[in-house]
Amino acid sequence: MSRPMLEIVALEKSFGDLKVLRDINLRVATGEMVFVIGPSGSGKSTMLRCCNRLEEPTSGAILIDGKDIVGCSSSALNRMRLEVGMVFQGFHLYPHMNVVANVMLAQIKALKRPKDEARERALAMLDRVGLRHRAETMPTQLSGGQQQRVAIARALALDPKVMLFDEPTSALDPELVGSVLAVMKDLKDSGMTMLVVSHEMGFAREAADRVVFMDGGLVVEEGPPEQIFANPKAERTQAFLSRVRA
Amino acid sequence: MDGLDRFLTTFFNARIFARYLPDMLAGVWTTIWLAAAVIALGLSLGLLLACLRAYGWRLANFFIICFADMGRALPPLVLILIIYFGLPGLGLRVPGPLVLILVLGTVLAAFAEEIFWAGLTSVPKGQWEAGRATGLGFTQTLVQIALPQAARLALPPLVNRVLAISKMTALGSVIGVSEILSVASTAQSFTGSAAPLTMGAIAYVIVFLPLVVLTRLLERRFAWKV
Amino acid sequence: MQDFIRLFFNLEVMAQTLPLLMQGLWMTAKLCAAVIGLGLVGGLFLALGALSHRRWLRWPAFALIDFLRALPPLVLLIFIYSGLPFAGLAISPFAAVAVAFFLNNSAYYAEIYRAGIQSVPTGQTEAARACGLTTGQTLAHVVLPQAVRNVLPDLLSNTVEVVKLTSLASVVSLAELLYSANMARSLTYNASPLVLAALVYLVLLWPLVRLVSRYQRRLAA
């Protein structure tokens, strides 16, 4: 494996006395889509949020294209966060701005793009998630699935090297999940490096390159989806999968 | 003269109304610009302090909270009397209108800081995270994302407070600022009639009713939004 | 600096005028009791009027509330104190203050009650009526307890405002705390009694203001 796009080395995270992550090691190659599954409280989301330091790691290193995001200064952090796109479970679109302004804001303020260019780029990204025609709408008037696709466009517009997805479909009605997964699939096909925390097992089986099973703050098992789903080695993985299927 | 007639000439004497109309209009003007200055000072200072508080510097926050608490706990008239009657003892004579603007502006700033701060703490954490995750700095996230949402939440209580404190410009009558109530009281003692007081009350209602109506409109708009 | 301390924080003058101020504080307490008590009751009736289904009740209630909210309390006080004698209604300073601030605060308490009552889900009323409670019983035992709990910080905050408001009684020469302090100032040519009065207000109201802040942390989105 050549140099990975995202590499997590000996990552630990404690909240007070509670150890949420203990020695996580994970590599995501360029263009790879890695799925993280596991029971709630296993530390999946915390690990993901450490990757752009929304959560401050207790120790360890996280390399984005070879550069450590854990040790860097706060101004360097803002620059590195541009390289790491994040999609939240709750969308978190800015309710006081219309859709295209949502996608433009960080381009103008953080990336210092000229306004026209930012707008052009925003419209292109909205087009990509199939929502160009809703550019002037306020976020609250969109369905959950549409809001999440705008959130993806907002992250993509900054030309990130890696995209993090934190349970992107968990807050959606079942009939809206498909549209978001379709955008993610399209993103993978275009060569984006993606780390996804999600419960969409069917999608993982079909689209993921690798699946990581986490429990108790540890990576218990990892491998290609067909192996993890059809033939899990660890007992905890088997128990989890049988509970999910039941 | 029957009772109603006497009541009308006592409280609604047209001749006295006409005679004091110019003075009253001048008083109205004074009340309006005093209120405008108080609002400008109070809101800008309050907003500034609430933003400063967001940075979470311990020492600064201690002073901001003390300031906001004292401004809300002290009756404005006490502060007005201390400054207006106390400072000349140190050879510092502050003109009445300035005393009024400083005291009421500061008091409004104390309330506005608390209201803006409550607004800022009501902005969901995910909004901050979304801003920071897209590479915006703390100040950028504060100004671009948190503040507009906080201001929206703060609007209804803020307008109520602005109304309450603007009305306190009537305290100017105690320290010789010739705003509406001063004009009315002076005219009342000159004419020996209650009509100027009625006139003053009417003037206040005309000046401040628009703000009251504004609070009603905001209340309705925000009720729809839910 | 020494001048400043002598004029504003003169302990001797403070000690000398403390008894006078305490008498004033007693008057302030009596005023607060009267205004808060009357205001809480008057406010409730005004709120019920404003929430009534009958237009002839609702409309005047709203008009009265808004009129009282537009009028500065000091103006109302002066009008009652100096104006009513012209109509042959001489009135004591205490009564004038009590009536003026009762009217003013009824409007403010009414707005708070109204918000509180509207915050109680209609299902609560329906459930109570379905159980056979009368309108009055539903209001007293089901709606009001929840309503008051929901707006407790606002009721408290307005009560702080009432205490501060009573300082305006000094304008009509009612010997409450601020009047006494200002009297002491003019007798001693020293601002320390006013500072002492400020400290008394601060000691009384700071805990309440803290409490209000604690409860009012979040604004409804």
XYZ file of C-alpha atoms in Angstrom:
693
model
C 0.000 0.000 0.000
C 1.405 3.385 -0.990
C 1.122 6.329 1.425
C -2.454 6.383 2.727
C -4.567 9.540 2.355
C -5.761 9.229 5.943
C -3.784 7.472 8.618
C -4.772 7.143 12.265
C -1.894 6.113 14.524
C -2.259 4.994 18.144
C -5.243 7.299 18.691
C -6.553 7.523 22.236
C -9.346 9.657 23.645
C -10.606 9.930 27.205
C -13.441 11.976 28.677
C -12.225 12.381 32.245
C -11.727 8.856 33.526
C -13.702 7.302 30.698
C -11.543 5.841 27.936
C -13.580 6.094 24.769
C -10.845 5.220 22.277
C -7.912 2.991 23.161
C -5.165 2.626 20.598
C -6.943 3.001 17.275
C -4.868 2.346 14.136
C -6.450 2.742 10.727
C -5.314 3.561 7.202
C -7.518 4.730 4.366
C -5.901 4.659 0.917
C -6.525 7.291 -1.746
C -9.905 6.681 -3.394
C -10.897 4.088 -0.842
C -14.247 3.986 0.916
C -14.000 2.570 4.415
C -17.108 1.805 6.434
C -17.035 1.842 10.232
C -19.716 -0.161 11.977
C -20.296 -1.132 15.585
C -22.703 -0.832 18.497
C -23.563 2.608 19.879
C -20.987 3.754 22.400
C -18.236 1.867 20.585
C -16.394 5.135 19.830
C -17.043 5.259 16.045
C -18.293 8.828 15.979
C -15.655 10.017 18.431
C -12.949 8.563 16.201
C -14.422 10.287 13.169
C -14.701 13.606 14.995
C -11.056 13.329 16.037
C -10.094 13.275 12.350
C -10.839 17.007 12.019
C -10.351 17.739 15.713
C -13.906 18.603 16.553
C -12.936 16.245 19.346
C -9.448 16.849 20.780
C -7.499 13.527 20.807
C -5.838 12.626 24.111
C -2.849 11.120 22.331
C -1.832 9.678 18.975
C -1.481 11.118 15.498
C -3.815 11.579 12.554
C -2.139 12.174 9.211
C -4.009 13.744 6.338
C -2.025 13.165 3.167
C 1.063 12.830 5.347
C 0.508 15.928 7.532
C -0.378 15.529 11.222
C -3.596 17.345 12.192
C -3.267 16.566 15.910
C -0.142 18.560 16.635
C -0.733 21.585 14.409
C -1.458 25.161 15.527
C -4.964 26.595 15.413
C -4.363 28.600 12.218
C -2.880 25.547 10.512
C -5.863 23.568 11.820
C -8.310 25.849 10.008
C -6.359 25.260 6.787
C -6.189 21.498 7.289
C -9.906 21.318 8.006
C -10.445 22.547 4.466
C -8.893 19.293 3.303
C -11.233 17.210 5.448
C -14.892 17.491 4.497
C -17.442 16.483 7.110
C -21.079 15.488 6.833
C -23.096 15.372 10.062
C -26.005 13.241 11.134
C -28.043 16.401 11.787
C -27.044 18.218 8.527
C -26.349 21.495 10.392
C -27.152 23.739 7.447
C -27.149 27.407 8.450
C -30.851 28.262 8.753
C -30.382 32.003 8.185
C -28.862 31.619 4.696
C -30.259 30.162 1.515
C -28.870 26.986 0.005
C -26.276 28.490 -2.300
C -25.051 30.889 0.422
C -24.562 27.872 2.679
C -22.275 26.332 0.090
C -20.455 29.617 -0.598
C -19.696 30.810 2.945
C -16.552 28.842 3.813
C -15.269 29.148 0.225
C -15.263 32.926 0.611
C -14.283 33.260 4.273
C -11.875 30.370 4.764
C -10.623 29.605 1.248
C -10.706 33.316 0.227
C -12.229 32.542 -3.147
C -13.671 35.489 -5.060
C -17.447 35.666 -4.756
C -18.221 34.887 -8.397
C -15.970 31.881 -8.447
C -17.435 30.630 -5.159
C -20.935 30.941 -6.537
C -20.031 29.136 -9.732
C -18.397 26.361 -7.757
C -21.373 26.162 -5.369
C -23.819 25.820 -8.250
C -21.657 23.130 -9.829
C -21.617 21.164 -6.570
C -25.361 21.593 -6.110
C -25.754 20.313 -9.645
C -23.694 17.302 -8.709
C -26.029 16.428 -5.822
C -29.036 17.161 -8.044
C -30.211 20.309 -6.267
C -29.117 23.175 -8.480
C -32.750 24.162 -8.952
C -33.128 24.684 -5.193
C -30.143 27.055 -4.914
C -32.197 30.034 -3.738
C -34.377 28.063 -1.297
C -34.043 28.350 2.476
C -32.791 25.122 4.096
C -35.872 24.669 6.298
C -38.011 24.286 3.172
C -36.055 21.253 2.007
C -36.659 17.632 2.969
C -34.101 15.946 5.191
C -32.580 14.092 2.274
C -32.227 17.290 0.282
C -30.686 19.073 3.276
C -28.124 16.315 3.642
C -27.227 16.511 -0.054
C -26.711 20.277 0.317
C -24.464 19.559 3.299
C -22.430 17.203 1.109
C -22.181 19.904 -1.575
C -21.077 22.387 1.096
C -18.192 20.100 2.068
C -17.280 19.194 -1.540
C -17.070 22.829 -2.627
C -13.895 23.203 -0.566
C -12.140 20.504 -2.639
C -11.372 18.229 0.324
C -8.973 15.334 0.046
C -11.000 13.204 2.446
C -14.697 13.124 3.282
C -15.949 12.049 6.704
C -19.562 10.915 7.058
C -21.017 10.724 10.580
C -24.178 8.595 10.306
C -25.357 10.645 7.309
C -28.665 8.819 6.902
C -29.665 8.101 10.516
C -31.868 11.185 10.823
C -33.692 10.549 7.548
C -37.046 8.976 6.803
C -36.457 5.600 5.084
C -37.737 6.778 1.695
C -35.194 9.623 1.631
C -32.129 7.519 2.412
C -31.661 6.341 -1.194
C -30.999 9.778 -2.651
C -28.179 10.444 -0.172
C -26.601 7.029 -0.702
C -26.738 7.579 -4.470
C -24.733 10.787 -4.062
C -22.203 8.966 -1.880
C -21.864 6.183 -4.420
C -21.300 8.715 -7.179
C -18.672 10.380 -5.012
C -16.850 7.108 -4.515
C -16.919 6.358 -8.219
C -15.263 9.706 -8.870
C -12.321 8.652 -6.705
C -13.023 10.433 -3.393
C -11.416 9.055 -0.234
C -14.207 8.427 2.273
C -14.503 7.320 5.880
C -18.103 6.527 6.747
C -19.749 5.758 10.082
C -23.141 4.291 9.251
C -25.687 1.566 9.910
C -26.519 1.101 6.225
C -25.221 -2.486 6.021
C -26.689 -3.108 2.581
C -24.924 -0.070 1.172
C -21.679 -1.055 2.887
C -21.810 -4.497 1.350
C -22.412 -3.062 -2.090
C -20.155 -0.005 -2.155
C -17.471 -0.167 0.545
C -13.910 -1.296 -0.156
C -13.343 -2.238 3.437
C -15.405 -2.564 6.611
C -14.081 -1.879 10.095
C -15.901 -3.217 13.140
C -15.370 -1.251 16.350
C -16.387 -2.120 19.889
C -15.341 -0.786 23.283
C -13.017 1.812 21.801
C -11.040 -0.699 19.769
C -10.913 -1.871 16.183
C -11.993 -5.485 16.638
C -11.878 -6.634 13.054
C -11.468 -5.273 9.556
C -11.643 -6.664 6.060
C -13.519 -6.630 2.764
C -17.296 -6.387 3.214
C -18.057 -9.859 1.959
C -15.705 -11.314 4.559
C -16.946 -9.202 7.487
C -20.621 -9.747 6.710
C -20.541 -13.366 5.535
C -17.705 -14.700 7.577
C -16.845 -12.614 10.639
C -13.974 -14.019 12.672
C -14.367 -12.252 15.988
C -17.111 -13.335 18.336
C -18.153 -9.743 19.072
C -18.571 -9.042 15.363
C -20.737 -12.118 14.959
C -22.881 -11.119 17.938
C -23.315 -7.585 16.646
C -24.208 -8.652 13.107
C -26.720 -11.212 14.253
C -28.398 -8.590 16.457
C -28.545 -6.105 13.572
C -30.008 -8.645 11.176
C -32.581 -9.860 13.680
C -71.064 73.600 34.905
C -71.857 69.937 35.265
C -69.350 67.236 36.251
C -68.419 66.082 32.766
C -67.836 69.619 31.620
C -65.576 70.315 34.543
C -63.697 67.079 33.947
C -63.145 68.009 30.315
C -61.901 71.530 31.016
C -59.636 70.234 33.761
C -57.995 67.461 31.771
C -58.681 68.379 28.138
C -58.485 72.166 28.003
C -58.071 73.023 24.315
C -56.693 76.519 24.984
C -53.936 75.147 27.181
C -53.270 72.368 24.678
C -52.780 74.953 21.948
C -50.624 77.226 24.060
C -48.192 74.482 25.059
C -48.132 72.568 21.807
C -44.792 74.053 20.610
C -43.106 73.330 23.951
C -44.527 69.827 23.908
C -43.256 69.164 20.387
C -39.792 70.242 21.496
C -40.131 67.846 24.452
C -41.165 65.034 22.107
C -38.115 65.695 19.970
C -35.851 65.617 23.053
C -37.405 62.332 24.199
C -36.892 60.800 20.766
C -33.246 61.703 20.349
C -32.455 60.759 23.946
C -34.100 57.382 23.396
C -32.234 56.916 20.107
C -28.885 57.645 21.779
C -29.687 55.284 24.666
C -30.674 52.510 22.257
C -27.569 52.979 20.075
C -25.207 52.972 23.060
C -26.992 50.133 24.862
C -27.341 47.736 21.950
C -23.823 48.196 20.571
C -22.171 47.874 23.976
C -24.355 44.897 24.898
C -23.600 43.133 21.618
C -19.885 43.768 21.995
C -19.833 42.369 25.531
C -21.829 39.271 24.561
C -19.368 38.561 21.719
C -16.398 39.071 24.021
C -17.993 36.662 26.464
C -18.122 33.992 23.756
C -14.314 33.814 23.720
C -14.442 32.406 27.235
C -11.622 34.389 28.811
C -12.126 33.821 32.518
C -11.165 37.231 33.859
C -12.983 39.187 31.161
C -16.099 37.086 31.672
C -16.029 37.692 35.412
C -16.163 41.443 34.810
C -18.784 41.161 32.075
C -21.058 39.112 34.328
C -20.565 41.531 37.249
C -21.361 44.444 34.950
C -24.505 42.784 33.614
C -25.687 41.809 37.099
C -25.166 45.265 38.554
C -26.810 46.973 35.619
C -29.845 44.780 36.087
C -29.991 44.958 39.893
C -29.575 48.723 40.410
C -32.507 51.118 39.926
C -31.460 53.602 37.195
C -32.680 56.555 39.265
C -30.108 55.759 41.970
C -27.307 55.859 39.413
C -28.668 59.066 37.908
C -28.761 60.802 41.296
C -25.264 59.593 42.241
C -23.744 60.920 39.033
C -25.803 64.078 38.774
C -25.557 65.171 42.406
C -22.397 63.371 43.487
C -19.844 64.169 40.784
C -20.052 67.995 41.096
C -18.453 67.504 44.550
C -15.343 66.398 42.629
C -15.607 69.430 40.372
C -17.125 67.344 37.583
C -20.443 68.672 36.349
C -22.065 66.293 33.849
C -24.959 67.788 31.866
C -28.357 66.194 32.524
C -28.917 64.724 29.046
C -25.463 63.107 29.106
C -26.121 61.607 32.555
C -29.374 60.168 31.261
C -27.791 58.701 28.126
C -24.844 57.220 30.009
C -26.922 55.644 32.770
C -29.786 54.332 30.633
C -27.401 53.256 27.862
C -25.315 51.307 30.361
C -28.389 49.721 31.918
C -29.684 48.715 28.494
C -26.239 47.309 27.664
C -26.422 45.114 30.768
C -29.782 43.672 29.733
C -28.799 43.427 26.048
C -25.620 41.525 26.931
C -27.656 38.944 28.852
C -30.209 38.618 26.047
C -27.613 38.311 23.257
C -25.681 35.836 25.383
C -28.790 33.747 25.958
C -29.266 33.838 22.174
C -25.690 32.717 21.543
C -25.978 29.812 23.974
C -29.215 28.769 22.248
C -27.536 28.303 18.866
C -27.162 24.523 18.463
C -23.648 23.148 18.949
C -23.835 21.522 15.514
C -23.890 24.962 13.885
C -20.545 25.792 15.484
C -19.185 22.398 14.454
C -20.336 22.801 10.867
C -18.584 26.172 10.705
C -15.365 24.966 12.271
C -15.355 21.763 10.199
C -15.398 23.817 6.990
C -12.253 25.641 8.050
C -13.828 28.822 9.454
C -12.027 30.325 12.454
C -13.716 31.017 15.794
C -14.376 34.684 15.054
C -15.650 33.901 11.562
C -17.998 31.243 12.908
C -19.186 33.628 15.623
C -19.867 36.509 13.248
C -21.128 34.629 10.189
C -23.034 31.738 11.727
C -23.793 32.068 15.445
C -24.532 35.788 15.716
C -27.206 36.074 12.990
C -29.099 33.178 14.553
C -28.630 34.521 18.086
C -29.857 37.960 17.048
C -33.020 36.446 15.619
C -33.756 34.606 18.852
C -32.914 37.709 20.859
C -35.145 40.059 18.891
C -38.466 39.742 20.780
C -37.075 40.065 24.335
C -34.698 42.758 23.117
C -37.469 44.945 21.707
C -39.402 44.582 24.966
C -36.382 45.716 26.934
C -35.611 48.564 24.541
C -39.189 49.770 25.024
C -38.996 49.571 28.824
C -35.703 51.453 29.017
C -36.547 54.076 26.380
C -39.573 54.983 28.493
C -37.223 55.702 31.382
C -36.079 58.856 29.595
C -38.988 60.304 31.620
C -36.535 60.195 34.548
C -34.894 63.177 32.849
C -37.604 65.322 34.455
C -35.929 64.690 37.836
C -32.626 66.245 36.706
C -33.992 69.083 34.588
C -33.813 67.561 31.117
C -36.686 69.145 29.227
C -38.256 66.048 27.752
C -41.991 65.359 27.567
C -42.673 64.878 31.283
C -40.598 67.946 32.254
C -42.514 70.116 29.832
C -45.816 68.746 31.114
C -44.937 69.218 34.796
C -43.653 72.732 34.255
C -46.731 73.699 32.276
C -48.946 72.151 34.935
C -47.439 74.297 37.695
C -47.661 77.422 35.530
C -51.263 76.965 34.449
C -52.585 75.319 37.588
C -54.347 72.862 35.296
C -54.057 69.116 34.792
C -54.401 69.486 31.031
C -50.633 69.581 30.320
C -50.276 66.231 32.111
C -52.931 64.724 29.860
C -51.094 66.182 26.912
C -47.822 64.632 28.107
C -49.440 61.229 28.554
C -50.892 61.416 25.045
C -47.478 62.410 23.662
C -45.845 59.396 25.318
C -48.452 57.024 23.978
C -47.959 58.433 20.467
C -44.171 58.109 20.696
C -44.036 54.620 22.222
C -47.127 52.892 20.863
C -45.287 51.986 17.617
C -42.755 50.039 19.682
C -45.547 48.258 21.528
C -47.147 47.355 18.204
C -43.761 46.111 17.002
C -43.544 43.712 19.959
C -46.985 42.358 19.001
C -45.951 41.876 15.362
C -42.753 40.092 16.351
C -44.683 37.883 18.736
C -47.058 36.850 15.952
C -44.322 36.280 13.393
C -42.395 34.115 15.778
C -45.501 32.181 16.749
C -46.002 31.204 13.087
C -42.442 30.040 12.744
C -42.738 27.316 15.370
C -8.870 59.775 45.021
C -9.204 60.794 48.665
C -11.884 63.259 47.700
C -13.646 60.516 45.872
C -13.672 58.241 48.904
C -14.689 61.101 51.203
C -17.605 62.046 48.947
C -18.844 58.629 47.840
C -17.667 56.029 50.342
C -17.618 58.012 53.573
C -18.194 55.369 56.252
C -18.899 57.967 58.915
C -21.677 59.548 56.885
C -22.993 56.123 55.973
C -23.151 55.042 59.596
C -24.817 58.300 60.556
C -27.533 58.041 57.909
C -28.087 54.298 58.113
C -31.070 54.525 60.524
C -32.822 56.949 58.175
C -32.202 54.646 55.239
C -33.519 51.659 57.135
C -36.762 53.513 57.760
C -36.852 54.160 54.036
C -36.221 50.485 53.341
C -39.224 49.578 55.470
C -41.383 51.875 53.345
C -39.900 50.318 50.191
C -40.825 46.876 51.540
C -44.411 47.931 52.202
C -44.663 49.435 48.721
C -43.258 46.277 47.104
C -45.702 44.093 49.008
C -48.629 46.230 47.892
C -47.554 46.557 44.240
C -46.489 42.935 43.779
C -49.598 41.572 45.479
C -51.996 43.811 43.581
C -50.080 43.392 40.308
C -50.107 39.602 40.451
C -53.894 39.571 40.923
C -54.653 42.381 38.480
C -52.329 40.848 35.921
C -54.111 37.517 36.125
C -57.489 39.099 35.441
C -56.091 41.138 32.560
C -54.477 38.012 31.105
C -57.712 36.058 31.346
C -59.470 38.935 29.613
C -56.870 38.987 26.854
C -57.261 35.230 26.341
C -61.052 35.274 26.398
C -63.070 34.026 23.428
C -65.414 36.979 23.853
C -64.278 39.799 21.677
C -65.803 42.522 23.900
C -63.567 41.294 26.707
C -60.441 40.468 24.760
C -60.192 43.669 22.782
C -60.348 46.149 25.703
C -57.946 43.977 27.699
C -55.336 44.146 24.927
C -55.910 47.879 24.471
C -55.441 48.513 28.195
C -52.294 46.365 28.349
C -50.729 48.104 25.364
C -51.710 51.563 26.604
C -50.074 50.834 29.952
C -46.989 49.426 28.233
C -46.583 52.574 26.139
C -46.916 54.935 29.114
C -43.818 55.420 31.322
C -44.662 54.466 34.926
C -43.381 57.823 36.171
C -45.843 59.622 33.914
C -48.690 57.521 35.264
C -47.535 58.286 38.801
C -47.320 62.043 38.241
C -50.682 62.009 36.507
C -52.339 60.264 39.448
C -50.496 62.213 42.127
C -50.672 65.719 40.651
C -53.537 65.370 38.227
C -56.288 63.676 40.215
C -56.510 66.418 42.878
C -57.772 68.676 40.084
C -60.737 66.344 39.805
C -61.275 66.701 43.541
C -59.595 63.384 44.313
C -56.804 64.164 46.760
C -54.714 61.063 47.237
C -51.847 60.215 49.591
C -48.405 59.650 48.073
C -48.470 56.004 49.148
C -51.845 55.399 47.541
C -50.772 57.247 44.381
C -47.633 55.128 44.034
C -49.471 51.913 44.809
C -52.221 52.609 42.271
C -49.857 53.840 39.526
C -47.480 50.913 39.782
C -50.312 48.441 40.293
C -51.704 49.545 36.933
C -48.296 49.528 35.243
C -47.332 46.119 36.569
C -50.677 44.501 35.959
C -49.920 44.981 32.276
C -46.475 43.387 32.579
C -47.656 40.499 34.761
C -50.591 39.992 32.384
C -48.242 39.517 29.421
C -46.245 36.954 31.389
C -49.324 35.025 32.546
C -50.648 35.026 28.992
C -47.434 33.564 27.603
C -47.506 30.976 30.385
C -51.101 29.962 29.811
C -50.522 29.713 26.060
C -47.530 27.461 26.697
C -49.760 24.814 28.288
C -50.905 22.351 25.606
C -54.639 22.457 24.854
C -54.706 18.703 25.479
C -54.341 19.499 29.179
C -57.518 21.563 29.172
C -59.346 18.965 27.122
C -58.280 16.177 29.459
C -59.398 18.148 32.517
C -62.740 19.047 30.970
C -63.228 15.455 29.884
C -62.780 14.445 33.524
C -65.675 16.703 34.446
C -63.802 19.709 35.860
C -65.419 23.104 35.331
C -63.661 25.899 33.428
C -62.632 27.528 36.701
C -61.399 24.277 38.212
C -59.450 23.452 35.055
C -57.801 26.845 35.185
C -56.995 26.734 38.893
C -55.847 23.140 39.227
C -54.514 22.170 35.812
C -53.584 25.136 33.624
C -52.318 27.779 36.046
C -49.904 25.584 38.018
C -48.189 24.535 34.785
C -48.366 28.030 33.310
C -46.766 29.654 36.345
C -44.021 27.046 36.410
C -43.233 27.686 32.754
C -42.836 31.440 33.229
C -41.337 31.499 36.711
C -38.115 33.209 35.537
C -40.124 35.975 33.877
C -42.335 36.461 36.939
C -39.204 36.685 39.052
C -37.537 39.060 36.624
C -40.553 41.363 36.639
C -40.656 41.289 40.415
C -37.063 42.556 40.441
C -38.262 45.344 38.158
C -41.020 46.225 40.646
C -38.516 46.626 43.491
C -36.391 48.900 41.296
C -39.497 50.753 40.169
C -40.487 51.730 43.716
C -37.447 54.042 43.735
C -39.499 56.375 41.524
C -41.760 57.014 44.518
C -39.042 59.406 45.693
C -40.211 61.798 42.979
C -43.534 62.327 44.791
C -41.750 62.693 48.150
C -42.709 59.323 49.530
C -40.013 58.534 52.089
C -38.845 55.201 50.708
C -35.215 54.086 50.442
C -34.053 56.365 47.630
C -35.941 59.417 48.935
C -34.385 58.939 52.358
C -30.936 58.562 50.827
C -31.334 61.669 48.696
C -32.623 63.577 51.703
C -29.560 62.461 53.661
C -27.371 63.550 50.735
C -28.731 67.080 50.763
C -28.370 67.294 54.546
C -24.769 66.045 54.619
C -23.567 67.505 51.286
C -22.164 64.046 50.603
C -23.146 61.379 48.049
C -22.322 58.451 50.342
C -25.942 57.909 51.436
C -26.889 57.429 47.764
C -24.058 54.939 47.341
C -25.260 53.175 50.484
C -28.767 52.988 49.013
C -27.300 51.527 45.825
C -25.496 48.908 47.911
C -28.736 48.034 49.708
C -30.523 47.530 46.374
C -27.584 45.464 45.157
C -27.581 43.210 48.221
C -31.326 42.659 47.889
C -31.520 42.164 44.143
C -28.240 40.618 43.043
C -29.201 37.107 44.205
C -32.513 37.406 42.381
C -30.824 38.623 39.198
C -28.394 35.669 39.353
C -31.338 33.326 39.783
C -33.104 34.812 36.760
C -29.968 34.347 34.647
C -29.584 30.768 35.804
C -33.144 29.875 34.786
C -33.214 31.913 31.594
C -30.137 30.318 30.028
C -31.858 29.327 26.825
C -34.181 31.241 24.553
C -36.934 29.291 22.879
C -35.864 28.629 19.298
